[in-house]
PDB file of C-alpha atoms in Angstrom:
ATOM      1  CA  MET A   3       3.386  10.097 -15.836  1.00  0.00           C
ATOM      2  CA  PRO A   4       1.982   9.285 -12.369  1.00  0.00           C
ATOM      3  CA  SER A   5       4.320   7.657  -9.874  1.00  0.00           C
ATOM      4  CA  ALA A   6       3.873   5.420  -6.836  1.00  0.00           C
ATOM      5  CA  LEU A   7       6.016   4.368  -3.890  1.00  0.00           C
ATOM      6  CA  ILE A   8       5.218   0.813  -2.768  1.00  0.00           C
ATOM      7  CA  LEU A   9       6.630  -0.325   0.569  1.00  0.00           C
ATOM      8  CA  LEU A  10       7.528  -3.860   1.598  1.00  0.00           C
ATOM      9  CA  ALA A  11       9.297  -5.621   4.439  1.00  0.00           C
ATOM     10  CA  ASP A  12      10.081  -9.132   5.548  1.00  0.00           C
ATOM     11  CA  GLY A  13       6.664 -10.758   5.960  1.00  0.00           C
ATOM     12  CA  THR A  14       4.844  -8.677   3.327  1.00  0.00           C
ATOM     13  CA  GLU A  15       1.973 -10.531   1.639  1.00  0.00           C
ATOM     14  CA  GLU A  16       3.304 -11.372  -1.808  1.00  0.00           C
ATOM     15  CA  MET A  17       0.040 -11.153  -3.762  1.00  0.00           C
ATOM     16  CA  GLU A  18      -0.909  -7.779  -2.335  1.00  0.00           C
ATOM     17  CA  PHE A  19       2.501  -6.316  -3.168  1.00  0.00           C
ATOM     18  CA  THR A  20       2.875  -7.904  -6.597  1.00  0.00           C
ATOM     19  CA  ILE A  21      -0.678  -7.350  -7.862  1.00  0.00           C
ATOM     20  CA  ALA A  22      -0.595  -3.681  -6.841  1.00  0.00           C
ATOM     21  CA  TYR A  23       2.850  -3.121  -8.378  1.00  0.00           C
ATOM     22  CA  ASP A  24       2.085  -5.035 -11.600  1.00  0.00           C
ATOM     23  CA  THR A  25      -1.329  -3.462 -12.157  1.00  0.00           C
ATOM     24  CA  LEU A  26       0.011   0.051 -11.649  1.00  0.00           C
ATOM     25  CA  VAL A  27       2.863  -0.613 -14.093  1.00  0.00           C
ATOM     26  CA  ARG A  28       0.340  -1.851 -16.687  1.00  0.00           C
ATOM     27  CA  ALA A  29      -1.385   1.526 -16.347  1.00  0.00           C
ATOM     28  CA  GLY A  30       1.852   3.378 -17.027  1.00  0.00           C
ATOM     29  CA  VAL A  31       2.499   4.368 -13.418  1.00  0.00           C
ATOM     30  CA  ALA A  32       6.202   4.641 -12.556  1.00  0.00           C
ATOM     31  CA  CYS A  33       6.652   2.455  -9.472  1.00  0.00           C
ATOM     32  CA  ILE A  34       9.458   2.231  -6.939  1.00  0.00           C
ATOM     33  CA  SER A  35       9.503  -0.448  -4.240  1.00  0.00           C
ATOM     34  CA  ALA A  36      11.260   0.384  -0.980  1.00  0.00           C
ATOM     35  CA  PHE A  37      12.383  -2.082   1.688  1.00  0.00           C
ATOM     36  CA  VAL A  38      11.565  -1.124   5.280  1.00  0.00           C
ATOM     37  CA  PRO A  39      14.024  -2.813   7.687  1.00  0.00           C
ATOM     38  CA  ALA A  40      12.717  -4.483  10.838  1.00  0.00           C
ATOM     39  CA  ASP A  41      14.806  -2.002  12.849  1.00  0.00           C
ATOM     40  CA  LYS A  42      12.170   0.744  12.925  1.00  0.00           C
ATOM     41  CA  ASN A  43      14.743   3.436  13.690  1.00  0.00           C
ATOM     42  CA  LYS A  44      16.990   2.609  10.738  1.00  0.00           C
ATOM     43  CA  ASP A  45      16.977   5.240   7.984  1.00  0.00           C
ATOM     44  CA  VAL A  46      19.546   4.387   5.339  1.00  0.00           C
ATOM     45  CA  ASP A  47      20.657   5.777   2.002  1.00  0.00           C
ATOM     46  CA  ALA A  48      17.950   4.760  -0.499  1.00  0.00           C
ATOM     47  CA  GLN A  49      20.627   4.257  -3.153  1.00  0.00           C
ATOM     48  CA  ILE A  50      22.169   1.262  -1.327  1.00  0.00           C
ATOM     49  CA  SER A  51      20.954  -2.030  -2.782  1.00  0.00           C
ATOM     50  CA  PRO A  52      18.646  -3.700  -0.225  1.00  0.00           C
ATOM     51  CA  PRO A  53      18.447  -7.434   0.545  1.00  0.00           C
ATOM     52  CA  PHE A  54      15.648  -9.646  -0.706  1.00  0.00           C
ATOM     53  CA  ALA A  55      12.455  -9.256   1.291  1.00  0.00           C
ATOM     54  CA  LYS A  56      11.155 -12.671   2.366  1.00  0.00           C
ATOM     55  CA  GLY A  57       7.386 -12.577   1.893  1.00  0.00           C
ATOM     56  CA  SER A  58       4.752 -14.061   4.170  1.00  0.00           C
ATOM     57  CA  ARG A  59       4.781 -17.292   2.132  1.00  0.00           C
ATOM     58  CA  GLY A  60       8.568 -17.456   1.868  1.00  0.00           C
ATOM     59  CA  ILE A  61       8.857 -15.978  -1.617  1.00  0.00           C
ATOM     60  CA  ASN A  62      11.814 -13.635  -2.043  1.00  0.00           C
ATOM     61  CA  ILE A  63      11.138 -10.234  -3.615  1.00  0.00           C
ATOM     62  CA  GLN A  64      13.948  -7.900  -4.662  1.00  0.00           C
ATOM     63  CA  PRO A  65      13.085  -4.307  -3.667  1.00  0.00           C
ATOM     64  CA  ASP A  66      14.294  -1.422  -5.798  1.00  0.00           C
ATOM     65  CA  VAL A  67      15.724   0.623  -2.913  1.00  0.00           C
ATOM     66  CA  TYR A  68      15.951   0.865   0.841  1.00  0.00           C
ATOM     67  CA  PHE A  69      13.251   2.968   2.440  1.00  0.00           C
ATOM     68  CA  SER A  70      14.633   6.387   3.316  1.00  0.00           C
ATOM     69  CA  HIS A  71      12.399   9.242   4.372  1.00  0.00           C
ATOM     70  CA  LYS A  72      15.020  11.712   3.175  1.00  0.00           C
ATOM     71  CA  SER A  73      15.433  10.246  -0.316  1.00  0.00           C
ATOM     72  CA  LEU A  74      11.837   9.177  -0.958  1.00  0.00           C
ATOM     73  CA  ALA A  75      10.164  12.508  -0.362  1.00  0.00           C
ATOM     74  CA  VAL A  76       6.459  13.087  -0.852  1.00  0.00           C
ATOM     75  CA  ASP A  77       7.064  15.539  -3.702  1.00  0.00           C
ATOM     76  CA  LYS A  78       8.550  12.729  -5.832  1.00  0.00           C
ATOM     77  CA  PHE A  79       5.406  10.552  -5.914  1.00  0.00           C
ATOM     78  CA  ASP A  80       1.667  10.723  -6.485  1.00  0.00           C
ATOM     79  CA  ALA A  81       0.809   7.738  -4.293  1.00  0.00           C
ATOM     80  CA  ILE A  82       2.089   5.514  -1.494  1.00  0.00           C
ATOM     81  CA  VAL A  83       0.950   1.893  -1.117  1.00  0.00           C
ATOM     82  CA  ILE A  84       1.183  -0.190   2.080  1.00  0.00           C
ATOM     83  CA  PRO A  85       0.627  -3.937   1.521  1.00  0.00           C
ATOM     84  CA  GLY A  86      -0.388  -6.339   4.259  1.00  0.00           C
ATOM     85  CA  GLY A  87       1.034  -9.526   5.672  1.00  0.00           C
ATOM     86  CA  ALA A  88       1.053  -9.514   9.473  1.00  0.00           C
ATOM     87  CA  LYS A  89       4.807  -9.325  10.053  1.00  0.00           C
ATOM     88  CA  GLY A  90       5.516  -6.857   7.242  1.00  0.00           C
ATOM     89  CA  ALA A  91       2.569  -4.641   8.174  1.00  0.00           C
ATOM     90  CA  LYS A  92       3.786  -4.546  11.786  1.00  0.00           C
ATOM     91  CA  THR A  93       7.257  -3.456  10.681  1.00  0.00           C
ATOM     92  CA  MET A  94       5.849  -0.701   8.480  1.00  0.00           C
ATOM     93  CA  SER A  95       3.188   0.536  10.885  1.00  0.00           C
ATOM     94  CA  GLU A  96       5.689   0.777  13.759  1.00  0.00           C
ATOM     95  CA  SER A  97       8.270   2.757  11.761  1.00  0.00           C
ATOM     96  CA  SER A  98       8.194   6.417  12.803  1.00  0.00           C
ATOM     97  CA  ALA A  99       9.685   7.393   9.427  1.00  0.00           C
ATOM     98  CA  VAL A 100       6.931   5.505   7.569  1.00  0.00           C
ATOM     99  CA  GLN A 101       4.271   7.057   9.806  1.00  0.00           C
ATOM    100  CA  SER A 102       5.604  10.524   9.075  1.00  0.00           C
ATOM    101  CA  LEU A 103       5.702   9.932   5.313  1.00  0.00           C
ATOM    102  CA  ILE A 104       2.149   8.547   5.283  1.00  0.00           C
ATOM    103  CA  ARG A 105       0.900  11.671   7.064  1.00  0.00           C
ATOM    104  CA  GLU A 106       2.738  13.844   4.540  1.00  0.00           C
ATOM    105  CA  PHE A 107       1.107  12.011   1.617  1.00  0.00           C
ATOM    106  CA  TYR A 108      -2.309  12.180   3.239  1.00  0.00           C
ATOM    107  CA  GLU A 109      -2.062  15.862   4.175  1.00  0.00           C
ATOM    108  CA  SER A 110      -0.772  16.697   0.677  1.00  0.00           C
ATOM    109  CA  LYS A 111      -3.943  15.096  -0.763  1.00  0.00           C
ATOM    110  CA  LYS A 112      -1.877  12.447  -2.515  1.00  0.00           C
ATOM    111  CA  LEU A 113      -3.207   8.906  -2.840  1.00  0.00           C
ATOM    112  CA  VAL A 114      -2.645   6.616   0.161  1.00  0.00           C
ATOM    113  CA  GLY A 115      -3.402   2.919  -0.436  1.00  0.00           C
ATOM    114  CA  MET A 116      -3.474   0.290   2.326  1.00  0.00           C
ATOM    115  CA  ILE A 117      -4.563  -3.329   2.089  1.00  0.00           C
ATOM    116  CA  CYS A 118      -5.068  -6.134   4.613  1.00  0.00           C
ATOM    117  CA  ALA A 119      -3.083  -5.584   7.842  1.00  0.00           C
ATOM    118  CA  GLY A 120      -1.406  -2.675   6.059  1.00  0.00           C
ATOM    119  CA  SER A 121      -4.396  -0.611   7.217  1.00  0.00           C
ATOM    120  CA  LEU A 122      -2.861  -0.641  10.705  1.00  0.00           C
ATOM    121  CA  ALA A 123      -0.592   2.116   9.397  1.00  0.00           C
ATOM    122  CA  ALA A 124      -3.636   4.408   9.281  1.00  0.00           C
ATOM    123  CA  LEU A 125      -3.915   3.993  13.041  1.00  0.00           C
ATOM    124  CA  SER A 126      -0.229   4.336  13.879  1.00  0.00           C
ATOM    125  CA  SER A 127       0.056   7.334  11.535  1.00  0.00           C
ATOM    126  CA  LYS A 128      -2.882   8.949  13.340  1.00  0.00           C
ATOM    127  CA  LEU A 129      -4.969   9.561  10.241  1.00  0.00           C
ATOM    128  CA  PRO A 130      -8.373  11.170  10.952  1.00  0.00           C
ATOM    129  CA  LYS A 131     -11.408   9.022  11.736  1.00  0.00           C
ATOM    130  CA  GLN A 132     -13.066   8.033   8.467  1.00  0.00           C
ATOM    131  CA  PRO A 133     -14.370   4.968   6.557  1.00  0.00           C
ATOM    132  CA  LEU A 134     -11.765   2.215   6.291  1.00  0.00           C
ATOM    133  CA  THR A 135     -11.434  -1.549   5.908  1.00  0.00           C
ATOM    134  CA  SER A 136      -8.776  -4.197   6.528  1.00  0.00           C
ATOM    135  CA  HIS A 137      -8.204  -7.903   6.935  1.00  0.00           C
ATOM    136  CA  PRO A 138     -10.704  -9.268   9.499  1.00  0.00           C
ATOM    137  CA  SER A 139      -7.800 -10.284  11.769  1.00  0.00           C
ATOM    138  CA  VAL A 140      -7.043  -6.636  12.610  1.00  0.00           C
ATOM    139  CA  LYS A 141     -10.619  -5.307  12.637  1.00  0.00           C
ATOM    140  CA  SER A 142     -10.692  -5.091  16.445  1.00  0.00           C
ATOM    141  CA  GLU A 143      -7.629  -2.822  16.430  1.00  0.00           C
ATOM    142  CA  LEU A 144      -9.216  -0.372  13.982  1.00  0.00           C
ATOM    143  CA  GLU A 145     -12.956  -0.256  14.580  1.00  0.00           C
ATOM    144  CA  LYS A 146     -12.800   2.099  17.584  1.00  0.00           C
ATOM    145  CA  ASP A 147     -10.802   4.773  15.764  1.00  0.00           C
ATOM    146  CA  PHE A 148     -12.323   4.478  12.274  1.00  0.00           C
ATOM    147  CA  GLU A 149     -15.714   3.942  10.634  1.00  0.00           C
ATOM    148  CA  TYR A 150     -15.038   0.290   9.905  1.00  0.00           C
ATOM    149  CA  ARG A 151     -16.544  -1.180   6.729  1.00  0.00           C
ATOM    150  CA  GLU A 152     -16.457  -4.662   5.225  1.00  0.00           C
ATOM    151  CA  GLU A 153     -16.656  -3.828   1.519  1.00  0.00           C
ATOM    152  CA  PRO A 154     -13.805  -5.204  -0.654  1.00  0.00           C
ATOM    153  CA  VAL A 155     -12.479  -1.681  -1.282  1.00  0.00           C
ATOM    154  CA  VAL A 156     -13.304   1.449   0.708  1.00  0.00           C
ATOM    155  CA  VAL A 157     -12.536   4.901  -0.702  1.00  0.00           C
ATOM    156  CA  SER A 158     -12.476   7.857   1.667  1.00  0.00           C
ATOM    157  CA  GLY A 159     -11.143  10.953  -0.075  1.00  0.00           C
ATOM    158  CA  ASN A 160      -7.513  10.175  -0.901  1.00  0.00           C
ATOM    159  CA  LEU A 161      -7.379   7.067   1.352  1.00  0.00           C
ATOM    160  CA  VAL A 162      -8.096   3.715  -0.351  1.00  0.00           C
ATOM    161  CA  THR A 163      -8.211   0.585   1.817  1.00  0.00           C
ATOM    162  CA  SER A 164      -8.915  -3.058   1.061  1.00  0.00           C
ATOM    163  CA  ARG A 165      -9.224  -6.432   2.780  1.00  0.00           C
ATOM    164  CA  GLY A 166      -6.715  -9.065   1.650  1.00  0.00           C
ATOM    165  CA  PRO A 167      -5.216 -11.137  -1.172  1.00  0.00           C
ATOM    166  CA  GLY A 168      -8.668 -11.883  -2.609  1.00  0.00           C
ATOM    167  CA  THR A 169      -9.414  -8.176  -3.011  1.00  0.00           C
ATOM    168  CA  ALA A 170      -5.988  -7.214  -4.362  1.00  0.00           C
ATOM    169  CA  PHE A 171      -7.207  -6.818  -7.964  1.00  0.00           C
ATOM    170  CA  PRO A 172     -10.126  -4.463  -7.244  1.00  0.00           C
ATOM    171  CA  PHE A 173      -7.820  -2.573  -4.864  1.00  0.00           C
ATOM    172  CA  ALA A 174      -5.131  -2.176  -7.525  1.00  0.00           C
ATOM    173  CA  LEU A 175      -7.650  -1.202 -10.210  1.00  0.00           C
ATOM    174  CA  THR A 176      -9.114   1.421  -7.871  1.00  0.00           C
ATOM    175  CA  LEU A 177      -5.623   2.877  -7.426  1.00  0.00           C
ATOM    176  CA  VAL A 178      -5.289   2.980 -11.223  1.00  0.00           C
ATOM    177  CA  GLU A 179      -8.612   4.786 -11.561  1.00  0.00           C
ATOM    178  CA  HIS A 180      -7.623   7.436  -9.019  1.00  0.00           C
ATOM    179  CA  LEU A 181      -4.211   7.996 -10.572  1.00  0.00           C
ATOM    180  CA  CYS A 182      -5.029   7.599 -14.269  1.00  0.00           C
ATOM    181  CA  GLY A 183      -8.809   7.780 -14.713  1.00  0.00           C
ATOM    182  CA  ALA A 184     -11.685   5.381 -15.325  1.00  0.00           C
ATOM    183  CA  ASN A 185     -10.802   4.829 -18.985  1.00  0.00           C
ATOM    184  CA  LYS A 186      -7.310   3.627 -18.067  1.00  0.00           C
ATOM    185  CA  ARG A 187      -8.811   1.303 -15.449  1.00  0.00           C
ATOM    186  CA  ASP A 188     -10.993  -0.284 -18.137  1.00  0.00           C
ATOM    187  CA  GLU A 189      -8.063  -0.453 -20.550  1.00  0.00           C
ATOM    188  CA  VAL A 190      -5.909  -2.291 -18.002  1.00  0.00           C
ATOM    189  CA  ARG A 191      -8.692  -4.573 -16.776  1.00  0.00           C
ATOM    190  CA  GLY A 192      -9.707  -5.930 -20.195  1.00  0.00           C
ATOM    191  CA  PRO A 193      -6.550  -7.877 -21.132  1.00  0.00           C
ATOM    192  CA  MET A 194      -6.413  -9.411 -17.642  1.00  0.00           C
ATOM    193  CA  VAL A 195      -9.392 -11.572 -18.762  1.00  0.00           C
ATOM    194  CA  PHE A 196     -11.300 -11.815 -15.510  1.00  0.00           C
ATOM    195  CA  PRO A 197     -14.135 -14.380 -15.608  1.00  0.00           C
ATOM    196  CA  PRO A 198     -17.504 -12.911 -16.680  1.00  0.00           C
ATOM    197  CA  GLY A 199     -19.549 -11.447 -13.865  1.00  0.00           C
ATOM    198  CA  MET A 200     -16.652 -10.350 -11.668  1.00  0.00           C
ATOM    199  CA  PRO A 201     -17.990  -7.397  -9.621  1.00  0.00           C
ATOM    200  CA  PHE A 202     -15.009  -5.197 -10.437  1.00  0.00           C
TER     201      PHE A 202
END
């Protein structure tokens, strides 16, 4: 069974986190959510129960564990997902432990998903120059170091990036396809009953 580590912090965009997590679970992916504290140097025991994360719209989300680079090693997961939300994305992208783990996933050819302002982590983690997208609000911070695109979802090898809450479903379904195959993507998509003509 594939597995995914999904990060969140205070200020994470609720739709981007929830739609990714829910869609992956529907595909049979074992998901763990990990709370990244605002103190970027804090690395705690992942077994300690974390507080609620207050999302960008004030919705509380209960993470599964605290983020801990030691406990949440790259060999335990097939993918890492970084949601957006300006405040949450800033916390995650500025964490040296998160940066290190993202590089480990990327260099191990494991799936790295980033959406909205979460794509800033590609910059702070010093991923190689390649096609990438993000929320328009952070385009200026990324376009010098990456081949910036404006498609809803951009796939570059094992890096999948997307734009915002409105592209969260095609982003999540693309993650499913990469982890579980095109047939599983179709199987998950059908019962969601998207309106006819949706381009994903």
